[in-house]
PDB file of C-alpha atoms in Angstrom:
ATOM      1  CA  MET A   1     137.718  84.838 120.091  1.00 35.00           C
ATOM      2  CA  GLN A   2     137.722  81.076 120.077  1.00 40.00           C
ATOM      3  CA  SER A   3     138.896  79.137 123.072  1.00 42.00           C
ATOM      4  CA  GLU A   4     142.439  77.806 123.121  1.00 44.00           C
ATOM      5  CA  MET A   5     141.493  74.481 121.558  1.00 45.00           C
ATOM      6  CA  ASN A   6     142.006  74.279 117.809  1.00 45.00           C
ATOM      7  CA  PRO A   7     139.918  71.330 116.749  1.00 44.00           C
ATOM      8  CA  ASN A   8     141.002  69.131 113.875  1.00 50.00           C
ATOM      9  CA  THR A   9     138.128  69.391 111.425  1.00 55.00           C
ATOM     10  CA  ASP A  10     138.756  65.781 110.345  1.00 68.00           C
ATOM     11  CA  LYS A  11     137.749  64.607 113.803  1.00 83.00           C
ATOM     12  CA  PRO A  12     134.227  64.740 115.252  1.00 94.00           C
ATOM     13  CA  VAL A  13     133.372  67.813 117.281  1.00 97.00           C
ATOM     14  CA  LEU A  14     131.594  65.520 119.729  1.00 98.00           C
ATOM     15  CA  GLU A  15     132.100  61.849 120.537  1.00 97.00           C
ATOM     16  CA  VAL A  16     129.955  59.960 123.046  1.00 97.00           C
ATOM     17  CA  LYS A  17     130.720  56.330 123.812  1.00 96.00           C
ATOM     18  CA  SER A  18     128.777  53.862 125.987  1.00 96.00           C
ATOM     19  CA  LEU A  19     127.308  56.622 128.152  1.00 96.00           C
ATOM     20  CA  ARG A  20     125.424  55.551 131.280  1.00 96.00           C
ATOM     21  CA  LYS A  21     123.393  57.533 133.794  1.00 97.00           C
ATOM     22  CA  ALA A  22     121.037  56.523 136.591  1.00 96.00           C
ATOM     23  CA  PHE A  23     119.215  58.434 139.286  1.00 94.00           C
ATOM     24  CA  GLY A  24     119.085  55.964 142.142  1.00 92.00           C
ATOM     25  CA  SER A  25     117.553  52.768 140.797  1.00 92.00           C
ATOM     26  CA  LEU A  26     116.139  54.548 137.724  1.00 93.00           C
ATOM     27  CA  GLU A  27     118.337  53.970 134.678  1.00 94.00           C
ATOM     28  CA  VAL A  28     117.980  57.057 132.498  1.00 96.00           C
ATOM     29  CA  LEU A  29     120.629  56.393 129.842  1.00 97.00           C
ATOM     30  CA  ASN A  30     122.127  53.056 128.838  1.00 96.00           C
ATOM     31  CA  ASP A  31     125.011  52.528 126.396  1.00 95.00           C
ATOM     32  CA  ILE A  32     124.517  55.764 124.428  1.00 97.00           C
ATOM     33  CA  SER A  33     127.040  56.170 121.588  1.00 97.00           C
ATOM     34  CA  PHE A  34     127.125  58.684 118.730  1.00 97.00           C
ATOM     35  CA  SER A  35     129.329  61.377 117.215  1.00 97.00           C
ATOM     36  CA  VAL A  36     128.774  64.764 115.561  1.00 97.00           C
ATOM     37  CA  LYS A  37     130.947  66.092 112.745  1.00 96.00           C
ATOM     38  CA  HIS A  38     131.848  69.702 112.014  1.00 95.00           C
ATOM     39  CA  GLY A  39     128.943  71.531 110.393  1.00 95.00           C
ATOM     40  CA  GLU A  40     126.522  68.679 111.053  1.00 96.00           C
ATOM     41  CA  VAL A  41     123.031  69.202 112.442  1.00 96.00           C
ATOM     42  CA  VAL A  42     121.813  66.294 114.551  1.00 97.00           C
ATOM     43  CA  ALA A  43     118.218  66.210 115.770  1.00 96.00           C
ATOM     44  CA  ILE A  44     117.377  64.043 118.778  1.00 97.00           C
ATOM     45  CA  ILE A  45     113.760  62.962 118.947  1.00 96.00           C
ATOM     46  CA  GLY A  46     111.761  60.669 121.186  1.00 95.00           C
ATOM     47  CA  PRO A  47     108.950  60.619 123.733  1.00 93.00           C
ATOM     48  CA  SER A  48     109.118  62.568 126.982  1.00 90.00           C
ATOM     49  CA  GLY A  49     111.221  60.786 129.562  1.00 90.00           C
ATOM     50  CA  SER A  50     113.430  59.045 127.004  1.00 93.00           C
ATOM     51  CA  GLY A  51     116.609  60.694 128.343  1.00 94.00           C
ATOM     52  CA  LYS A  52     117.142  63.362 125.683  1.00 95.00           C
ATOM     53  CA  SER A  53     117.527  66.340 128.032  1.00 93.00           C
ATOM     54  CA  THR A  54     119.618  64.321 130.496  1.00 95.00           C
ATOM     55  CA  LEU A  55     122.002  63.505 127.657  1.00 97.00           C
ATOM     56  CA  LEU A  56     122.481  67.200 126.914  1.00 96.00           C
ATOM     57  CA  ARG A  57     122.971  67.980 130.594  1.00 95.00           C
ATOM     58  CA  LEU A  58     125.711  65.355 130.874  1.00 96.00           C
ATOM     59  CA  ILE A  59     127.599  66.724 127.883  1.00 96.00           C
ATOM     60  CA  ASN A  60     127.260  70.262 129.234  1.00 95.00           C
ATOM     61  CA  GLN A  61     128.571  69.248 132.683  1.00 94.00           C
ATOM     62  CA  LEU A  62     125.263  69.977 134.413  1.00 94.00           C
ATOM     63  CA  GLU A  63     124.992  66.359 135.586  1.00 95.00           C
ATOM     64  CA  GLN A  64     127.646  63.782 136.467  1.00 95.00           C
ATOM     65  CA  VAL A  65     128.249  60.829 134.148  1.00 96.00           C
ATOM     66  CA  ASP A  66     128.146  57.360 135.755  1.00 96.00           C
ATOM     67  CA  GLY A  67     130.048  55.571 133.011  1.00 96.00           C
ATOM     68  CA  GLY A  68     131.228  56.044 129.436  1.00 96.00           C
ATOM     69  CA  GLU A  69     133.246  58.587 127.522  1.00 96.00           C
ATOM     70  CA  ILE A  70     132.651  62.106 126.218  1.00 97.00           C
ATOM     71  CA  SER A  71     135.112  64.123 124.150  1.00 97.00           C
ATOM     72  CA  VAL A  72     134.654  67.579 122.614  1.00 97.00           C
ATOM     73  CA  CYS A  73     136.980  68.887 119.886  1.00 95.00           C
ATOM     74  CA  GLY A  74     139.387  66.061 120.631  1.00 94.00           C
ATOM     75  CA  GLN A  75     139.576  66.865 124.343  1.00 95.00           C
ATOM     76  CA  GLN A  76     138.458  64.149 126.751  1.00 96.00           C
ATOM     77  CA  LEU A  77     135.804  65.286 129.227  1.00 97.00           C
ATOM     78  CA  CYS A  78     135.481  61.905 130.937  1.00 96.00           C
ATOM     79  CA  SER A  79     136.494  58.302 130.420  1.00 95.00           C
ATOM     80  CA  ASN A  80     136.114  54.985 132.233  1.00 93.00           C
ATOM     81  CA  ASN A  81     138.428  53.700 134.936  1.00 92.00           C
ATOM     82  CA  GLU A  82     139.159  49.986 135.374  1.00 89.00           C
ATOM     83  CA  ALA A  83     135.923  49.537 137.304  1.00 88.00           C
ATOM     84  CA  GLY A  84     133.933  50.975 134.401  1.00 87.00           C
ATOM     85  CA  ASN A  85     133.042  54.206 136.199  1.00 91.00           C
ATOM     86  CA  ALA A  86     133.471  57.651 134.666  1.00 93.00           C
ATOM     87  CA  VAL A  87     136.499  59.709 135.686  1.00 95.00           C
ATOM     88  CA  TYR A  88     136.629  63.369 134.699  1.00 96.00           C
ATOM     89  CA  SER A  89     139.599  65.236 133.265  1.00 96.00           C
ATOM     90  CA  ASP A  90     141.393  68.047 135.075  1.00 95.00           C
ATOM     91  CA  GLN A  91     139.620  71.330 135.758  1.00 95.00           C
ATOM     92  CA  GLU A  92     141.432  73.251 133.008  1.00 94.00           C
ATOM     93  CA  THR A  93     140.425  70.731 130.342  1.00 96.00           C
ATOM     94  CA  MET A  94     136.853  70.826 131.588  1.00 95.00           C
ATOM     95  CA  ARG A  95     136.901  74.634 131.445  1.00 93.00           C
ATOM     96  CA  GLN A  96     138.213  74.602 127.881  1.00 93.00           C
ATOM     97  CA  ILE A  97     135.491  72.161 126.863  1.00 95.00           C
ATOM     98  CA  ARG A  98     132.823  74.415 128.409  1.00 93.00           C
ATOM     99  CA  LEU A  99     134.080  77.300 126.266  1.00 92.00           C
ATOM    100  CA  ASN A 100     133.521  75.239 123.128  1.00 94.00           C
ATOM    101  CA  ILE A 101     129.916  74.414 124.005  1.00 95.00           C
ATOM    102  CA  GLY A 102     126.820  76.583 123.821  1.00 94.00           C
ATOM    103  CA  LEU A 103     123.519  75.524 125.362  1.00 94.00           C
ATOM    104  CA  VAL A 104     120.112  77.057 124.724  1.00 93.00           C
ATOM    105  CA  PHE A 105     117.496  76.012 127.290  1.00 88.00           C
ATOM    106  CA  GLN A 106     113.787  75.601 126.665  1.00 84.00           C
ATOM    107  CA  ASN A 107     112.958  78.278 129.257  1.00 83.00           C
ATOM    108  CA  PHE A 108     115.492  80.885 128.041  1.00 83.00           C
ATOM    109  CA  ASN A 109     117.411  81.199 131.367  1.00 88.00           C
ATOM    110  CA  LEU A 110     118.316  84.832 130.730  1.00 93.00           C
ATOM    111  CA  PHE A 111     119.477  86.847 133.743  1.00 94.00           C
ATOM    112  CA  PRO A 112     116.314  88.815 134.650  1.00 95.00           C
ATOM    113  CA  HIS A 113     118.201  91.667 136.355  1.00 96.00           C
ATOM    114  CA  PHE A 114     120.519  92.257 133.359  1.00 96.00           C
ATOM    115  CA  SER A 115     119.659  94.100 130.165  1.00 97.00           C
ATOM    116  CA  ILE A 116     119.701  92.002 127.000  1.00 97.00           C
ATOM    117  CA  LEU A 117     123.022  93.572 126.037  1.00 97.00           C
ATOM    118  CA  ARG A 118     124.577  92.679 129.384  1.00 96.00           C
ATOM    119  CA  ASN A 119     123.181  89.154 129.140  1.00 96.00           C
ATOM    120  CA  LEU A 120     125.327  88.812 126.011  1.00 96.00           C
ATOM    121  CA  THR A 121     128.457  90.592 127.260  1.00 96.00           C
ATOM    122  CA  GLU A 122     128.764  89.179 130.779  1.00 93.00           C
ATOM    123  CA  ALA A 123     130.358  85.834 129.912  1.00 90.00           C
ATOM    124  CA  PRO A 124     132.724  87.125 127.192  1.00 92.00           C
ATOM    125  CA  SER A 125     133.948  89.812 129.605  1.00 92.00           C
ATOM    126  CA  VAL A 126     134.180  87.701 132.759  1.00 88.00           C
ATOM    127  CA  VAL A 127     135.036  84.272 131.348  1.00 84.00           C
ATOM    128  CA  LEU A 128     137.066  85.157 128.255  1.00 85.00           C
ATOM    129  CA  GLY A 129     138.455  88.440 129.556  1.00 87.00           C
ATOM    130  CA  LYS A 130     137.324  90.410 126.520  1.00 90.00           C
ATOM    131  CA  ARG A 131     137.439  94.176 126.669  1.00 92.00           C
ATOM    132  CA  LYS A 132     133.997  95.615 127.350  1.00 91.00           C
ATOM    133  CA  SER A 133     134.001  97.517 124.050  1.00 93.00           C
ATOM    134  CA  ASP A 134     134.849  94.372 122.064  1.00 94.00           C
ATOM    135  CA  ALA A 135     132.230  92.312 123.883  1.00 94.00           C
ATOM    136  CA  GLU A 136     129.593  94.970 123.256  1.00 95.00           C
ATOM    137  CA  LYS A 137     130.507  95.240 119.574  1.00 95.00           C
ATOM    138  CA  LYS A 138     130.106  91.486 119.107  1.00 95.00           C
ATOM    139  CA  ALA A 139     126.877  91.472 121.132  1.00 96.00           C
ATOM    140  CA  ARG A 140     125.325  94.249 119.054  1.00 96.00           C
ATOM    141  CA  GLN A 141     126.287  92.456 115.852  1.00 96.00           C
ATOM    142  CA  LEU A 142     124.556  89.309 117.092  1.00 96.00           C
ATOM    143  CA  LEU A 143     121.451  91.188 118.208  1.00 96.00           C
ATOM    144  CA  ASP A 144     121.256  92.861 114.816  1.00 95.00           C
ATOM    145  CA  LYS A 145     121.667  89.508 113.067  1.00 92.00           C
ATOM    146  CA  LEU A 146     118.848  87.995 115.123  1.00 93.00           C
ATOM    147  CA  GLY A 147     116.495  90.928 114.660  1.00 93.00           C
ATOM    148  CA  LEU A 148     116.911  92.323 118.179  1.00 95.00           C
ATOM    149  CA  ALA A 149     119.011  95.421 117.553  1.00 95.00           C
ATOM    150  CA  ASP A 150     116.382  97.645 119.163  1.00 96.00           C
ATOM    151  CA  LYS A 151     116.174  95.453 122.300  1.00 96.00           C
ATOM    152  CA  ALA A 152     119.732  95.881 123.627  1.00 96.00           C
ATOM    153  CA  ALA A 153     118.649  98.089 126.535  1.00 97.00           C
ATOM    154  CA  ALA A 154     115.488  96.106 127.293  1.00 97.00           C
ATOM    155  CA  TYR A 155     115.145  93.548 130.081  1.00 97.00           C
ATOM    156  CA  PRO A 156     113.986  89.965 129.502  1.00 96.00           C
ATOM    157  CA  TRP A 157     110.527  90.588 130.959  1.00 95.00           C
ATOM    158  CA  GLN A 158     109.965  93.273 128.327  1.00 96.00           C
ATOM    159  CA  LEU A 159     110.422  90.788 125.462  1.00 95.00           C
ATOM    160  CA  SER A 160     108.087  88.209 123.995  1.00 92.00           C
ATOM    161  CA  GLY A 161     108.939  84.547 124.446  1.00 91.00           C
ATOM    162  CA  GLY A 162     110.256  84.330 120.899  1.00 92.00           C
ATOM    163  CA  GLN A 163     112.428  87.397 121.416  1.00 94.00           C
ATOM    164  CA  GLN A 164     113.766  85.995 124.691  1.00 94.00           C
ATOM    165  CA  GLN A 165     114.698  82.733 122.995  1.00 92.00           C
ATOM    166  CA  ARG A 166     116.446  84.586 120.178  1.00 94.00           C
ATOM    167  CA  ALA A 167     118.351  86.579 122.821  1.00 95.00           C
ATOM    168  CA  ALA A 168     119.311  83.294 124.501  1.00 94.00           C
ATOM    169  CA  ILE A 169     120.632  81.991 121.176  1.00 95.00           C
ATOM    170  CA  ALA A 170     122.611  85.221 120.718  1.00 95.00           C
ATOM    171  CA  ARG A 171     124.055  84.794 124.218  1.00 95.00           C
ATOM    172  CA  ALA A 172     125.210  81.263 123.355  1.00 94.00           C
ATOM    173  CA  LEU A 173     126.809  82.520 120.135  1.00 95.00           C
ATOM    174  CA  ALA A 174     128.627  85.331 121.954  1.00 94.00           C
ATOM    175  CA  LEU A 175     131.231  82.857 123.228  1.00 91.00           C
ATOM    176  CA  ASP A 176     131.978  81.557 119.697  1.00 93.00           C
ATOM    177  CA  PRO A 177     131.317  77.916 120.594  1.00 95.00           C
ATOM    178  CA  GLU A 178     132.268  75.041 118.311  1.00 96.00           C
ATOM    179  CA  ILE A 179     128.927  73.316 118.924  1.00 97.00           C
ATOM    180  CA  ILE A 180     125.544  74.499 120.187  1.00 97.00           C
ATOM    181  CA  PHE A 181     122.962  72.332 121.915  1.00 96.00           C
ATOM    182  CA  PHE A 182     119.278  73.236 121.876  1.00 95.00           C
ATOM    183  CA  ASP A 183     117.033  71.632 124.481  1.00 93.00           C
ATOM    184  CA  GLU A 184     113.468  71.848 123.156  1.00 90.00           C
ATOM    185  CA  PRO A 185     114.024  75.480 122.060  1.00 89.00           C
ATOM    186  CA  THR A 186     110.381  76.053 121.096  1.00 87.00           C
ATOM    187  CA  SER A 187     108.526  74.073 123.782  1.00 85.00           C
ATOM    188  CA  ALA A 188     107.821  77.159 125.928  1.00 79.00           C
ATOM    189  CA  LEU A 189     106.576  79.218 122.983  1.00 84.00           C
ATOM    190  CA  ASP A 190     103.174  79.799 121.473  1.00 84.00           C
ATOM    191  CA  PRO A 191     102.882  78.255 118.001  1.00 81.00           C
ATOM    192  CA  GLU A 192     102.861  81.759 116.522  1.00 78.00           C
ATOM    193  CA  LEU A 193     106.319  82.460 117.972  1.00 83.00           C
ATOM    194  CA  THR A 194     107.853  79.077 117.202  1.00 86.00           C
ATOM    195  CA  GLY A 195     108.531  79.963 113.575  1.00 86.00           C
ATOM    196  CA  GLU A 196     110.796  82.900 114.347  1.00 86.00           C
ATOM    197  CA  VAL A 197     113.061  80.766 116.547  1.00 88.00           C
ATOM    198  CA  LEU A 198     113.170  77.901 114.045  1.00 90.00           C
ATOM    199  CA  LYS A 199     114.094  80.435 111.362  1.00 89.00           C
ATOM    200  CA  VAL A 200     117.128  81.500 113.404  1.00 91.00           C
ATOM    201  CA  ILE A 201     118.241  77.896 113.910  1.00 92.00           C
ATOM    202  CA  ARG A 202     117.799  77.258 110.204  1.00 92.00           C
ATOM    203  CA  SER A 203     119.996  80.268 109.389  1.00 93.00           C
ATOM    204  CA  LEU A 204     122.719  78.913 111.682  1.00 94.00           C
ATOM    205  CA  ALA A 205     122.550  75.581 109.862  1.00 93.00           C
ATOM    206  CA  GLU A 206     123.051  77.404 106.571  1.00 93.00           C
ATOM    207  CA  GLU A 207     126.217  78.907 108.078  1.00 94.00           C
ATOM    208  CA  ASN A 208     127.484  75.378 108.890  1.00 94.00           C
ATOM    209  CA  MET A 209     127.130  75.795 112.647  1.00 96.00           C
ATOM    210  CA  THR A 210     127.513  72.423 114.375  1.00 97.00           C
ATOM    211  CA  MET A 211     124.305  71.785 116.299  1.00 97.00           C
ATOM    212  CA  VAL A 212     122.488  69.153 118.320  1.00 97.00           C
ATOM    213  CA  VAL A 213     118.776  69.905 118.621  1.00 96.00           C
ATOM    214  CA  VAL A 214     116.435  68.052 120.972  1.00 95.00           C
ATOM    215  CA  THR A 215     113.014  68.740 119.518  1.00 93.00           C
ATOM    216  CA  HIS A 216     109.406  67.655 119.182  1.00 90.00           C
ATOM    217  CA  GLU A 217     109.108  69.613 115.916  1.00 90.00           C
ATOM    218  CA  MET A 218     109.169  66.631 113.591  1.00 92.00           C
ATOM    219  CA  ALA A 219     108.752  68.566 110.349  1.00 88.00           C
ATOM    220  CA  PHE A 220     111.604  70.844 111.379  1.00 90.00           C
ATOM    221  CA  ALA A 221     113.838  67.881 112.276  1.00 92.00           C
ATOM    222  CA  ARG A 222     113.055  66.156 108.989  1.00 92.00           C
ATOM    223  CA  ASP A 223     113.804  69.260 106.910  1.00 91.00           C
ATOM    224  CA  LEU A 224     116.824  70.616 108.796  1.00 90.00           C
ATOM    225  CA  ALA A 225     118.804  67.722 110.256  1.00 94.00           C
ATOM    226  CA  ASP A 226     121.604  65.882 108.520  1.00 96.00           C
ATOM    227  CA  ARG A 227     120.996  63.009 110.921  1.00 96.00           C
ATOM    228  CA  ILE A 228     118.262  62.041 113.354  1.00 97.00           C
ATOM    229  CA  ILE A 229     118.685  60.050 116.559  1.00 97.00           C
ATOM    230  CA  PHE A 230     115.545  58.410 117.944  1.00 97.00           C
ATOM    231  CA  MET A 231     115.669  57.666 121.676  1.00 97.00           C
ATOM    232  CA  ASP A 232     113.273  55.771 123.891  1.00 96.00           C
ATOM    233  CA  GLN A 233     113.594  54.588 127.508  1.00 94.00           C
ATOM    234  CA  GLY A 234     117.228  55.661 127.740  1.00 96.00           C
ATOM    235  CA  LEU A 235     118.322  53.868 124.581  1.00 96.00           C
ATOM    236  CA  ILE A 236     119.141  54.948 121.047  1.00 97.00           C
ATOM    237  CA  ILE A 237     116.627  52.927 119.065  1.00 96.00           C
ATOM    238  CA  GLU A 238     118.091  54.000 115.748  1.00 96.00           C
ATOM    239  CA  GLN A 239     119.892  56.816 113.990  1.00 96.00           C
ATOM    240  CA  GLY A 240     120.239  57.760 110.365  1.00 96.00           C
ATOM    241  CA  THR A 241     119.333  60.309 107.736  1.00 97.00           C
ATOM    242  CA  PRO A 242     115.871  61.877 107.974  1.00 96.00           C
ATOM    243  CA  ASP A 243     114.680  59.674 105.113  1.00 96.00           C
ATOM    244  CA  GLU A 244     115.987  56.544 106.824  1.00 96.00           C
ATOM    245  CA  VAL A 245     114.390  57.341 110.164  1.00 96.00           C
ATOM    246  CA  PHE A 246     111.073  58.673 108.864  1.00 94.00           C
ATOM    247  CA  ASN A 247     110.713  55.654 106.584  1.00 94.00           C
ATOM    248  CA  SER A 248     112.017  53.185 109.138  1.00 94.00           C
ATOM    249  CA  SER A 249     110.727  49.644 109.377  1.00 94.00           C
ATOM    250  CA  ASN A 250     111.442  49.596 113.126  1.00 95.00           C
ATOM    251  CA  GLU A 251     108.101  49.135 114.877  1.00 94.00           C
ATOM    252  CA  ARG A 252     108.925  51.425 117.812  1.00 94.00           C
ATOM    253  CA  THR A 253     110.075  54.202 115.499  1.00 95.00           C
ATOM    254  CA  LYS A 254     107.021  53.791 113.281  1.00 94.00           C
ATOM    255  CA  LEU A 255     104.704  53.938 116.299  1.00 93.00           C
ATOM    256  CA  PHE A 256     106.310  57.155 117.561  1.00 94.00           C
ATOM    257  CA  LEU A 257     106.275  58.853 114.149  1.00 93.00           C
ATOM    258  CA  ARG A 258     102.812  57.702 113.091  1.00 88.00           C
ATOM    259  CA  ARG A 259     101.060  60.763 114.484  1.00 73.00           C
ATOM    260  CA  TYR A 260     103.434  63.072 112.597  1.00 70.00           C
ATOM    261  CA  HIS A 261     102.904  61.571 109.155  1.00 61.00           C
ATOM    262  CA  GLU A 262     100.435  63.425 107.036  1.00 49.00           C
TER     263      GLU A 262
END
């Protein structure tokens, strides 16, 4: 079940214009603008503290925007008033936008007191009003697809980090979002487990899932993304195809990527 919004596939799934965010006197994001098309995979890279995770939190309504515009599937989340400050849309529009967005955190954020199956069925049942049997059917299909069919009755603490992250991805998919955001999805994993999570994300890309991935996995970003955004100190330094960014003549980009070149 999709949410009530029926996005026009000719329009971007996500549009961000002149986004600003500060925490006190610390400016975290300044004049951030980009868009994401249907089926596009956008990787956001940059040093720690560059504002990447804050950007995702603003789009996912986990932080308040100071100024700028965000729209998802043609629905306006926030826009500027005459003073240049962000004003949010009505609660129903914001709720509809939330239903079109999936977010996978770096630390899994599974409910520890729920089984893996219930972690997947809770939101579809409570938020979307799905029948329990339908929610469970979809959840089991997702767990099977992600190689976790035998873990439905297990609890998060009984799973490896890689399995927990795959369960978190399945939970995000259970709501049939139009776009999924990944915030450093492998940063909490041992290198041995990173591959299994990246494999899942790669399979979603092959299915034309619209995704925005904040990552430090440069080889993965270069191979998977349709477009890469490089951020530093709250600014988008440049964006382009992987070839354009990884062969950039911009000195700041070159300095950041130097350690990743073979």
